[in-house]
């Protein structure tokens, strides 16, 4: 059974897609947080349930390993949009059947429940849409209710979208969400994946980091070295290179006045960060190249995305203030 894999390179073949899919791949990988109890239901005795799920839908599905003391695990489903949506609908049905005490609607034949999807912060705009129009349309067409969290999860650049409703309505909503993710798959590159327990392990062991991937590049910590305070010249042997694209109009907020912000990000993360002087394609985005250990790069990405989020919120607030002043 595969462990959780990243939401990366979601590729689409829609003619309205902003760019062609990489290597013609047409696969969606969608992750969700589930309780340890629910993970057991999904897997089934001797793995029977998850095996049946794969046979019925053609998807690849698996649940992350148990982290001692952590009561949540990550469910990962990969396949066609239709297959992933059908798989999640079947999973929700299983969970409702296994937990009769879950909240139900007025119609006893249509029990309601919820699934917590993990969505890249950079892709949330594709799901929510301008002014929330997209998420409203998905809710109207599917019959499900969707609640998007505002904050990124600890040590990651993922957020939760909770989809609430019947198994069928959740499946319909997930199909629509999947199509949104496929159309803008490039925005999901560079996502720092959430792993349950990492928030509590910042100062201790980070066993759940092993095998984490960034844009498909394995960053397992084999051969990791930890320089002691007395030997600053010792170089780690597991350096990785990570490239992410940043809109040109946001580069200034990351660099800061006289380079103060990017200098601080470099200092806090321990990664080397270089910035292309010119946009790399017609999108007008500029390439940031991050070089460091997997942990340092993860920290750098988190800080970069946090800075972007802060700037976006500042600009939204400024625009709202200007509109209010204009109305006065």
mmCIF file of C-alpha atoms in Angstrom:
data_model
loop_
_atom_site.group_PDB
_atom_site.id
_atom_site.type_symbol
_atom_site.label_atom_id
_atom_site.label_comp_id
_atom_site.label_asym_id
_atom_site.label_seq_id
_atom_site.Cartn_x
_atom_site.Cartn_y
_atom_site.Cartn_z
ATOM 1 C CA UNK A 1 0.000 0.000 0.000
ATOM 2 C CA UNK A 2 1.472 3.357 -0.929
ATOM 3 C CA UNK A 3 2.026 5.930 1.753
ATOM 4 C CA UNK A 4 0.767 9.445 1.231
ATOM 5 C CA UNK A 5 2.117 11.177 -1.829
ATOM 6 C CA UNK A 6 2.072 14.881 -2.639
ATOM 7 C CA UNK A 7 -0.507 16.896 -4.451
ATOM 8 C CA UNK A 8 1.854 17.828 -7.211
ATOM 9 C CA UNK A 9 1.675 18.073 -10.949
ATOM 10 C CA UNK A 10 -2.055 17.776 -11.131
ATOM 11 C CA UNK A 11 -2.384 17.747 -14.878
ATOM 12 C CA UNK A 12 -5.378 18.462 -17.026
ATOM 13 C CA UNK A 13 -6.424 17.940 -20.630
ATOM 14 C CA UNK A 14 -9.193 20.518 -20.588
ATOM 15 C CA UNK A 15 -9.038 22.772 -23.653
ATOM 16 C CA UNK A 16 -9.482 25.700 -21.284
ATOM 17 C CA UNK A 17 -6.457 24.737 -19.230
ATOM 18 C CA UNK A 18 -3.896 27.511 -18.897
ATOM 19 C CA UNK A 19 -1.123 25.240 -20.076
ATOM 20 C CA UNK A 20 -0.688 21.794 -21.509
ATOM 21 C CA UNK A 21 -0.356 18.928 -19.087
ATOM 22 C CA UNK A 22 3.160 17.620 -18.380
ATOM 23 C CA UNK A 23 4.056 14.653 -20.551
ATOM 24 C CA UNK A 24 0.370 14.160 -21.341
ATOM 25 C CA UNK A 25 -0.352 12.933 -17.820
ATOM 26 C CA UNK A 26 -3.970 13.284 -16.787
ATOM 27 C CA UNK A 27 -3.855 12.227 -13.154
ATOM 28 C CA UNK A 28 -5.202 13.961 -10.080
ATOM 29 C CA UNK A 29 -3.717 13.287 -6.649
ATOM 30 C CA UNK A 30 -6.017 14.428 -3.859
ATOM 31 C CA UNK A 31 -5.230 14.029 -0.163
ATOM 32 C CA UNK A 32 -7.465 14.214 2.895
ATOM 33 C CA UNK A 33 -7.016 14.117 6.663
ATOM 34 C CA UNK A 34 -8.792 11.219 8.355
ATOM 35 C CA UNK A 35 -8.860 9.992 11.938
ATOM 36 C CA UNK A 36 -6.925 6.875 12.852
ATOM 37 C CA UNK A 37 -10.259 5.125 13.442
ATOM 38 C CA UNK A 38 -11.562 6.106 10.008
ATOM 39 C CA UNK A 39 -8.261 5.051 8.433
ATOM 40 C CA UNK A 40 -8.871 1.561 9.791
ATOM 41 C CA UNK A 41 -12.310 1.479 8.153
ATOM 42 C CA UNK A 42 -10.892 2.688 4.836
ATOM 43 C CA UNK A 43 -8.146 0.051 4.857
ATOM 44 C CA UNK A 44 -10.367 -2.774 6.087
ATOM 45 C CA UNK A 45 -9.366 -6.140 7.479
ATOM 46 C CA UNK A 46 -6.165 -7.292 5.773
ATOM 47 C CA UNK A 47 -6.479 -4.341 3.381
ATOM 48 C CA UNK A 48 -9.657 -5.692 1.791
ATOM 49 C CA UNK A 49 -11.599 -2.409 1.661
ATOM 50 C CA UNK A 50 -8.854 -0.371 0.023
ATOM 51 C CA UNK A 51 -8.183 -3.214 -2.445
ATOM 52 C CA UNK A 52 -11.885 -3.286 -3.383
ATOM 53 C CA UNK A 53 -11.813 0.488 -3.757
ATOM 54 C CA UNK A 54 -8.963 0.279 -6.251
ATOM 55 C CA UNK A 55 -10.751 -2.448 -8.217
ATOM 56 C CA UNK A 56 -14.030 -0.529 -8.389
ATOM 57 C CA UNK A 57 -12.611 2.858 -9.354
ATOM 58 C CA UNK A 58 -9.209 2.219 -10.936
ATOM 59 C CA UNK A 59 -7.482 4.624 -8.563
ATOM 60 C CA UNK A 60 -4.363 4.215 -6.464
ATOM 61 C CA UNK A 61 -5.199 4.703 -2.803
ATOM 62 C CA UNK A 62 -3.346 4.469 0.460
ATOM 63 C CA UNK A 63 -3.115 5.828 3.993
ATOM 64 C CA UNK A 64 -0.002 7.248 5.639
ATOM 65 C CA UNK A 65 1.734 5.328 8.386
ATOM 66 C CA UNK A 66 0.782 5.766 12.010
ATOM 67 C CA UNK A 67 2.778 8.417 13.890
ATOM 68 C CA UNK A 68 2.964 7.551 17.619
ATOM 69 C CA UNK A 69 0.795 9.885 19.676
ATOM 70 C CA UNK A 70 -0.906 11.377 16.597
ATOM 71 C CA UNK A 71 -4.556 10.514 15.975
ATOM 72 C CA UNK A 72 -4.769 11.612 12.352
ATOM 73 C CA UNK A 73 -3.474 10.117 9.125
ATOM 74 C CA UNK A 74 -3.437 11.226 5.503
ATOM 75 C CA UNK A 75 -5.503 9.455 2.863
ATOM 76 C CA UNK A 76 -4.138 9.763 -0.684
ATOM 77 C CA UNK A 77 -6.154 8.934 -3.803
ATOM 78 C CA UNK A 78 -4.691 9.205 -7.327
ATOM 79 C CA UNK A 79 -6.377 8.615 -10.662
ATOM 80 C CA UNK A 80 -8.711 10.228 -13.155
ATOM 81 C CA UNK A 81 -10.936 13.011 -11.844
ATOM 82 C CA UNK A 82 -13.981 10.767 -12.158
ATOM 83 C CA UNK A 83 -12.200 7.871 -10.463
ATOM 84 C CA UNK A 84 -10.986 9.997 -7.549
ATOM 85 C CA UNK A 85 -14.451 11.490 -7.043
ATOM 86 C CA UNK A 86 -16.091 8.051 -7.113
ATOM 87 C CA UNK A 87 -13.477 6.699 -4.692
ATOM 88 C CA UNK A 88 -14.118 9.466 -2.180
ATOM 89 C CA UNK A 89 -17.895 8.953 -2.482
ATOM 90 C CA UNK A 90 -17.420 5.241 -1.724
ATOM 91 C CA UNK A 91 -15.096 6.042 1.178
ATOM 92 C CA UNK A 92 -17.639 8.450 2.677
ATOM 93 C CA UNK A 93 -20.346 5.783 2.360
ATOM 94 C CA UNK A 94 -18.094 3.305 4.177
ATOM 95 C CA UNK A 95 -17.426 5.768 6.991
ATOM 96 C CA UNK A 96 -21.119 6.581 7.434
ATOM 97 C CA UNK A 97 -22.028 2.881 7.536
ATOM 98 C CA UNK A 98 -19.286 2.172 10.071
ATOM 99 C CA UNK A 99 -20.302 5.099 12.285
ATOM 100 C CA UNK A 100 -24.102 5.172 12.712
ATOM 101 C CA UNK A 101 -23.825 7.849 15.391
ATOM 102 C CA UNK A 102 -22.584 10.440 12.908
ATOM 103 C CA UNK A 103 -24.863 13.451 12.298
ATOM 104 C CA UNK A 104 -27.652 12.681 9.842
ATOM 105 C CA UNK A 105 -29.986 14.842 7.861
ATOM 106 C CA UNK A 106 -33.736 14.928 8.197
ATOM 107 C CA UNK A 107 -33.876 12.150 5.640
ATOM 108 C CA UNK A 108 -32.576 8.977 7.345
ATOM 109 C CA UNK A 109 -31.722 7.443 3.956
ATOM 110 C CA UNK A 110 -29.276 10.272 3.192
ATOM 111 C CA UNK A 111 -26.801 10.521 6.070
ATOM 112 C CA UNK A 112 -24.594 13.583 6.064
ATOM 113 C CA UNK A 113 -20.923 13.576 6.917
ATOM 114 C CA UNK A 114 -17.759 15.475 5.963
ATOM 115 C CA UNK A 115 -14.339 14.902 4.449
ATOM 116 C CA UNK A 116 -11.368 17.228 5.048
ATOM 117 C CA UNK A 117 -9.428 17.720 1.828
ATOM 118 C CA UNK A 118 -5.865 19.041 1.757
ATOM 119 C CA UNK A 119 -5.489 21.736 -0.891
ATOM 120 C CA UNK A 120 -2.347 23.680 -1.760
ATOM 121 C CA UNK A 121 -2.559 27.283 -0.600
ATOM 122 C CA UNK A 122 -1.600 28.370 -4.119
ATOM 123 C CA UNK A 123 -4.558 26.451 -5.563
ATOM 124 C CA UNK A 124 -7.198 27.735 -3.157
ATOM 125 C CA UNK A 125 -7.957 30.649 -5.445
ATOM 126 C CA UNK A 126 -8.791 28.190 -8.225
ATOM 127 C CA UNK A 127 -11.302 26.436 -5.958
ATOM 128 C CA UNK A 128 -12.810 29.545 -4.356
ATOM 129 C CA UNK A 129 -12.847 31.790 -7.430
ATOM 130 C CA UNK A 130 -13.091 35.546 -7.642
ATOM 131 C CA UNK A 131 -15.416 36.785 -4.948
ATOM 132 C CA UNK A 132 -16.189 33.202 -3.943
ATOM 133 C CA UNK A 133 -18.161 32.579 -7.143
ATOM 134 C CA UNK A 134 -16.490 29.253 -7.966
ATOM 135 C CA UNK A 135 -16.987 27.663 -4.573
ATOM 136 C CA UNK A 136 -20.615 28.838 -4.573
ATOM 137 C CA UNK A 137 -21.168 27.293 -8.007
ATOM 138 C CA UNK A 138 -19.661 23.984 -6.849
ATOM 139 C CA UNK A 139 -21.939 23.976 -3.800
ATOM 140 C CA UNK A 140 -25.015 24.788 -5.877
ATOM 141 C CA UNK A 141 -24.339 22.116 -8.503
ATOM 142 C CA UNK A 142 -23.274 19.364 -6.092
ATOM 143 C CA UNK A 143 -25.576 19.956 -3.145
ATOM 144 C CA UNK A 144 -22.592 19.760 -0.784
ATOM 145 C CA UNK A 145 -21.424 22.500 1.564
ATOM 146 C CA UNK A 146 -17.778 23.592 1.504
ATOM 147 C CA UNK A 147 -15.830 25.390 4.221
ATOM 148 C CA UNK A 148 -12.301 26.598 3.371
ATOM 149 C CA UNK A 149 -9.888 27.283 6.213
ATOM 150 C CA UNK A 150 -7.996 30.578 6.171
ATOM 151 C CA UNK A 151 -4.769 29.343 7.737
ATOM 152 C CA UNK A 152 -2.105 27.015 6.389
ATOM 153 C CA UNK A 153 -1.487 23.863 8.401
ATOM 154 C CA UNK A 154 1.667 23.641 10.554
ATOM 155 C CA UNK A 155 4.961 23.314 8.691
ATOM 156 C CA UNK A 156 3.181 23.222 5.333
ATOM 157 C CA UNK A 157 1.597 25.345 2.625
ATOM 158 C CA UNK A 158 -1.622 23.316 2.560
ATOM 159 C CA UNK A 159 -5.047 24.346 3.818
ATOM 160 C CA UNK A 160 -8.190 22.369 4.587
ATOM 161 C CA UNK A 161 -11.380 22.442 2.550
ATOM 162 C CA UNK A 162 -14.094 20.569 4.420
ATOM 163 C CA UNK A 163 -16.770 19.139 2.124
ATOM 164 C CA UNK A 164 -20.021 18.353 3.933
ATOM 165 C CA UNK A 165 -23.052 16.443 2.700
ATOM 166 C CA UNK A 166 -24.179 13.025 1.528
ATOM 167 C CA UNK A 167 -21.741 10.631 -0.083
ATOM 168 C CA UNK A 168 -23.133 11.424 -3.542
ATOM 169 C CA UNK A 169 -23.015 15.193 -3.086
ATOM 170 C CA UNK A 170 -19.469 15.010 -1.713
ATOM 171 C CA UNK A 171 -18.449 12.935 -4.725
ATOM 172 C CA UNK A 172 -19.954 15.497 -7.109
ATOM 173 C CA UNK A 173 -18.220 18.359 -5.306
ATOM 174 C CA UNK A 174 -14.871 16.568 -5.346
ATOM 175 C CA UNK A 175 -15.183 15.988 -9.084
ATOM 176 C CA UNK A 176 -15.640 19.734 -9.603
ATOM 177 C CA UNK A 177 -12.788 20.545 -7.206
ATOM 178 C CA UNK A 178 -10.559 18.079 -9.047
ATOM 179 C CA UNK A 179 -11.244 19.774 -12.367
ATOM 180 C CA UNK A 180 -10.276 23.132 -10.859
ATOM 181 C CA UNK A 181 -7.007 21.658 -9.587
ATOM 182 C CA UNK A 182 -6.201 20.086 -12.937
ATOM 183 C CA UNK A 183 -6.756 23.298 -14.860
ATOM 184 C CA UNK A 184 -4.269 25.185 -12.686
ATOM 185 C CA UNK A 185 -1.912 22.308 -11.847
ATOM 186 C CA UNK A 186 1.184 24.485 -12.287
ATOM 187 C CA UNK A 187 0.196 26.651 -9.329
ATOM 188 C CA UNK A 188 0.452 23.616 -7.075
ATOM 189 C CA UNK A 189 4.145 23.105 -7.743
ATOM 190 C CA UNK A 190 6.373 23.725 -4.753
ATOM 191 C CA UNK A 191 3.670 22.793 -2.234
ATOM 192 C CA UNK A 192 5.019 21.889 1.208
ATOM 193 C CA UNK A 193 2.892 18.917 2.227
ATOM 194 C CA UNK A 194 1.241 18.632 5.603
ATOM 195 C CA UNK A 195 2.079 15.579 7.708
ATOM 196 C CA UNK A 196 0.135 15.043 10.944
ATOM 197 C CA UNK A 197 2.360 15.476 13.956
ATOM 198 C CA UNK A 198 4.954 17.743 12.365
ATOM 199 C CA UNK A 199 3.687 20.750 14.302
ATOM 200 C CA UNK A 200 4.566 19.029 17.573
ATOM 201 C CA UNK A 201 7.900 17.739 16.299
ATOM 202 C CA UNK A 202 9.551 21.013 15.357
ATOM 203 C CA UNK A 203 12.157 20.716 18.046
ATOM 204 C CA UNK A 204 12.380 16.939 18.087
ATOM 205 C CA UNK A 205 12.512 14.076 15.651
ATOM 206 C CA UNK A 206 10.979 14.543 12.228
ATOM 207 C CA UNK A 207 10.422 10.960 11.192
ATOM 208 C CA UNK A 208 7.471 11.904 9.003
ATOM 209 C CA UNK A 209 9.762 13.925 6.734
ATOM 210 C CA UNK A 210 11.278 10.793 5.219
ATOM 211 C CA UNK A 211 10.340 10.329 1.615
ATOM 212 C CA UNK A 212 8.581 13.687 1.320
ATOM 213 C CA UNK A 213 8.638 15.015 -2.219
ATOM 214 C CA UNK A 214 8.847 18.422 -3.792
ATOM 215 C CA UNK A 215 7.815 18.562 -7.444
ATOM 216 C CA UNK A 216 8.477 14.841 -7.684
ATOM 217 C CA UNK A 217 12.024 15.001 -6.332
ATOM 218 C CA UNK A 218 12.587 12.700 -3.406
ATOM 219 C CA UNK A 219 13.974 14.407 -0.338
ATOM 220 C CA UNK A 220 14.470 11.476 1.962
ATOM 221 C CA UNK A 221 17.067 12.150 4.596
ATOM 222 C CA UNK A 222 19.522 9.381 3.864
ATOM 223 C CA UNK A 223 23.069 10.426 4.511
ATOM 224 C CA UNK A 224 21.885 13.406 6.537
ATOM 225 C CA UNK A 225 24.517 15.165 8.581
ATOM 226 C CA UNK A 226 23.909 17.617 11.391
ATOM 227 C CA UNK A 227 26.773 20.059 11.832
ATOM 228 C CA UNK A 228 27.545 20.654 15.473
ATOM 229 C CA UNK A 229 27.730 24.242 16.754
ATOM 230 C CA UNK A 230 31.475 23.896 17.013
ATOM 231 C CA UNK A 231 31.986 22.989 13.380
ATOM 232 C CA UNK A 232 30.158 25.568 11.233
ATOM 233 C CA UNK A 233 32.263 24.724 8.204
ATOM 234 C CA UNK A 234 30.808 21.226 7.978
ATOM 235 C CA UNK A 235 28.545 21.010 4.935
ATOM 236 C CA UNK A 236 25.406 18.835 4.791
ATOM 237 C CA UNK A 237 25.533 16.109 2.188
ATOM 238 C CA UNK A 238 21.851 16.045 1.260
ATOM 239 C CA UNK A 239 21.364 19.422 -0.416
ATOM 240 C CA UNK A 240 18.335 19.753 -2.671
ATOM 241 C CA UNK A 241 17.378 22.331 -5.283
ATOM 242 C CA UNK A 242 13.801 23.620 -5.398
ATOM 243 C CA UNK A 243 12.401 26.003 -8.022
ATOM 244 C CA UNK A 244 9.195 27.979 -7.563
ATOM 245 C CA UNK A 245 7.590 30.716 -9.657
ATOM 246 C CA UNK A 246 6.448 33.978 -8.086
ATOM 247 C CA UNK A 247 4.305 36.623 -9.861
ATOM 248 C CA UNK A 248 6.513 39.568 -10.792
ATOM 249 C CA UNK A 249 4.290 42.046 -8.983
ATOM 250 C CA UNK A 250 4.808 40.114 -5.734
ATOM 251 C CA UNK A 251 8.589 39.795 -5.927
ATOM 252 C CA UNK A 252 9.177 43.169 -4.314
ATOM 253 C CA UNK A 253 7.225 42.264 -1.183
ATOM 254 C CA UNK A 254 9.373 39.147 -0.748
ATOM 255 C CA UNK A 255 12.660 40.976 -1.265
ATOM 256 C CA UNK A 256 11.655 43.878 0.986
ATOM 257 C CA UNK A 257 13.237 47.296 1.312
ATOM 258 C CA UNK A 258 16.964 46.994 0.625
ATOM 259 C CA UNK A 259 16.570 43.204 0.585
ATOM 260 C CA UNK A 260 15.704 42.976 4.272
ATOM 261 C CA UNK A 261 12.889 40.396 3.967
ATOM 262 C CA UNK A 262 14.681 37.951 1.655
ATOM 263 C CA UNK A 263 17.768 38.239 3.833
ATOM 264 C CA UNK A 264 15.679 37.335 6.872
ATOM 265 C CA UNK A 265 14.114 34.340 5.063
ATOM 266 C CA UNK A 266 17.576 33.109 4.098
ATOM 267 C CA UNK A 267 18.782 33.508 7.672
ATOM 268 C CA UNK A 268 15.803 31.782 9.309
ATOM 269 C CA UNK A 269 15.676 28.895 6.860
ATOM 270 C CA UNK A 270 19.367 28.281 6.245
ATOM 271 C CA UNK A 271 18.737 27.900 2.503
ATOM 272 C CA UNK A 272 20.409 29.835 -0.275
ATOM 273 C CA UNK A 273 17.775 31.664 -2.329
ATOM 274 C CA UNK A 274 18.471 33.267 -5.707
ATOM 275 C CA UNK A 275 15.969 35.241 -7.782
ATOM 276 C CA UNK A 276 15.878 35.445 -11.572
ATOM 277 C CA UNK A 277 16.201 39.016 -12.848
ATOM 278 C CA UNK A 278 13.685 38.490 -15.656
ATOM 279 C CA UNK A 279 10.408 36.552 -16.012
ATOM 280 C CA UNK A 280 10.987 33.016 -17.321
ATOM 281 C CA UNK A 281 7.956 32.865 -19.650
ATOM 282 C CA UNK A 282 4.915 34.749 -20.895
ATOM 283 C CA UNK A 283 3.161 34.465 -17.526
ATOM 284 C CA UNK A 284 5.450 37.190 -16.199
ATOM 285 C CA UNK A 285 6.481 35.079 -13.217
ATOM 286 C CA UNK A 286 10.047 35.022 -11.930
ATOM 287 C CA UNK A 287 11.897 31.938 -10.792
ATOM 288 C CA UNK A 288 13.148 31.550 -7.218
ATOM 289 C CA UNK A 289 15.831 28.880 -6.807
ATOM 290 C CA UNK A 290 16.189 27.466 -3.290
ATOM 291 C CA UNK A 291 19.180 25.306 -2.358
ATOM 292 C CA UNK A 292 19.511 23.622 1.028
ATOM 293 C CA UNK A 293 18.670 20.574 3.072
ATOM 294 C CA UNK A 294 15.088 19.244 2.832
ATOM 295 C CA UNK A 295 14.270 20.810 6.202
ATOM 296 C CA UNK A 296 15.826 24.170 5.285
ATOM 297 C CA UNK A 297 14.001 24.265 1.947
ATOM 298 C CA UNK A 298 10.737 23.391 3.662
ATOM 299 C CA UNK A 299 11.207 26.292 6.052
ATOM 300 C CA UNK A 300 12.143 28.644 3.208
ATOM 301 C CA UNK A 301 9.039 27.681 1.222
ATOM 302 C CA UNK A 302 6.827 28.139 4.258
ATOM 303 C CA UNK A 303 8.275 31.611 4.911
ATOM 304 C CA UNK A 304 7.992 32.621 1.254
ATOM 305 C CA UNK A 305 4.360 31.556 1.007
ATOM 306 C CA UNK A 306 3.554 33.166 4.339
ATOM 307 C CA UNK A 307 5.009 36.439 3.078
ATOM 308 C CA UNK A 308 2.939 36.144 -0.103
ATOM 309 C CA UNK A 309 -0.227 35.520 1.903
ATOM 310 C CA UNK A 310 0.425 38.528 4.135
ATOM 311 C CA UNK A 311 0.953 40.753 1.110
ATOM 312 C CA UNK A 312 -2.227 39.501 -0.585
ATOM 313 C CA UNK A 313 -4.242 40.207 2.570
ATOM 314 C CA UNK A 314 -2.687 43.680 2.802
ATOM 315 C CA UNK A 315 -3.629 44.431 -0.804
ATOM 316 C CA UNK A 316 -7.185 43.170 -0.362
ATOM 317 C CA UNK A 317 -7.580 45.385 2.700
ATOM 318 C CA UNK A 318 -6.162 48.356 0.814
ATOM 319 C CA UNK A 319 -8.505 47.803 -2.135
ATOM 320 C CA UNK A 320 -11.524 47.522 0.149
ATOM 321 C CA UNK A 321 -10.547 50.741 1.896
ATOM 322 C CA UNK A 322 -10.183 52.526 -1.433
ATOM 323 C CA UNK A 323 -13.606 51.287 -2.536
ATOM 324 C CA UNK A 324 -15.186 52.493 0.705
ATOM 325 C CA UNK A 325 -13.521 55.890 0.334
ATOM 326 C CA UNK A 326 -14.720 56.111 -3.268
ATOM 327 C CA UNK A 327 -18.297 55.370 -2.171
ATOM 328 C CA UNK A 328 -18.118 58.103 0.466
#
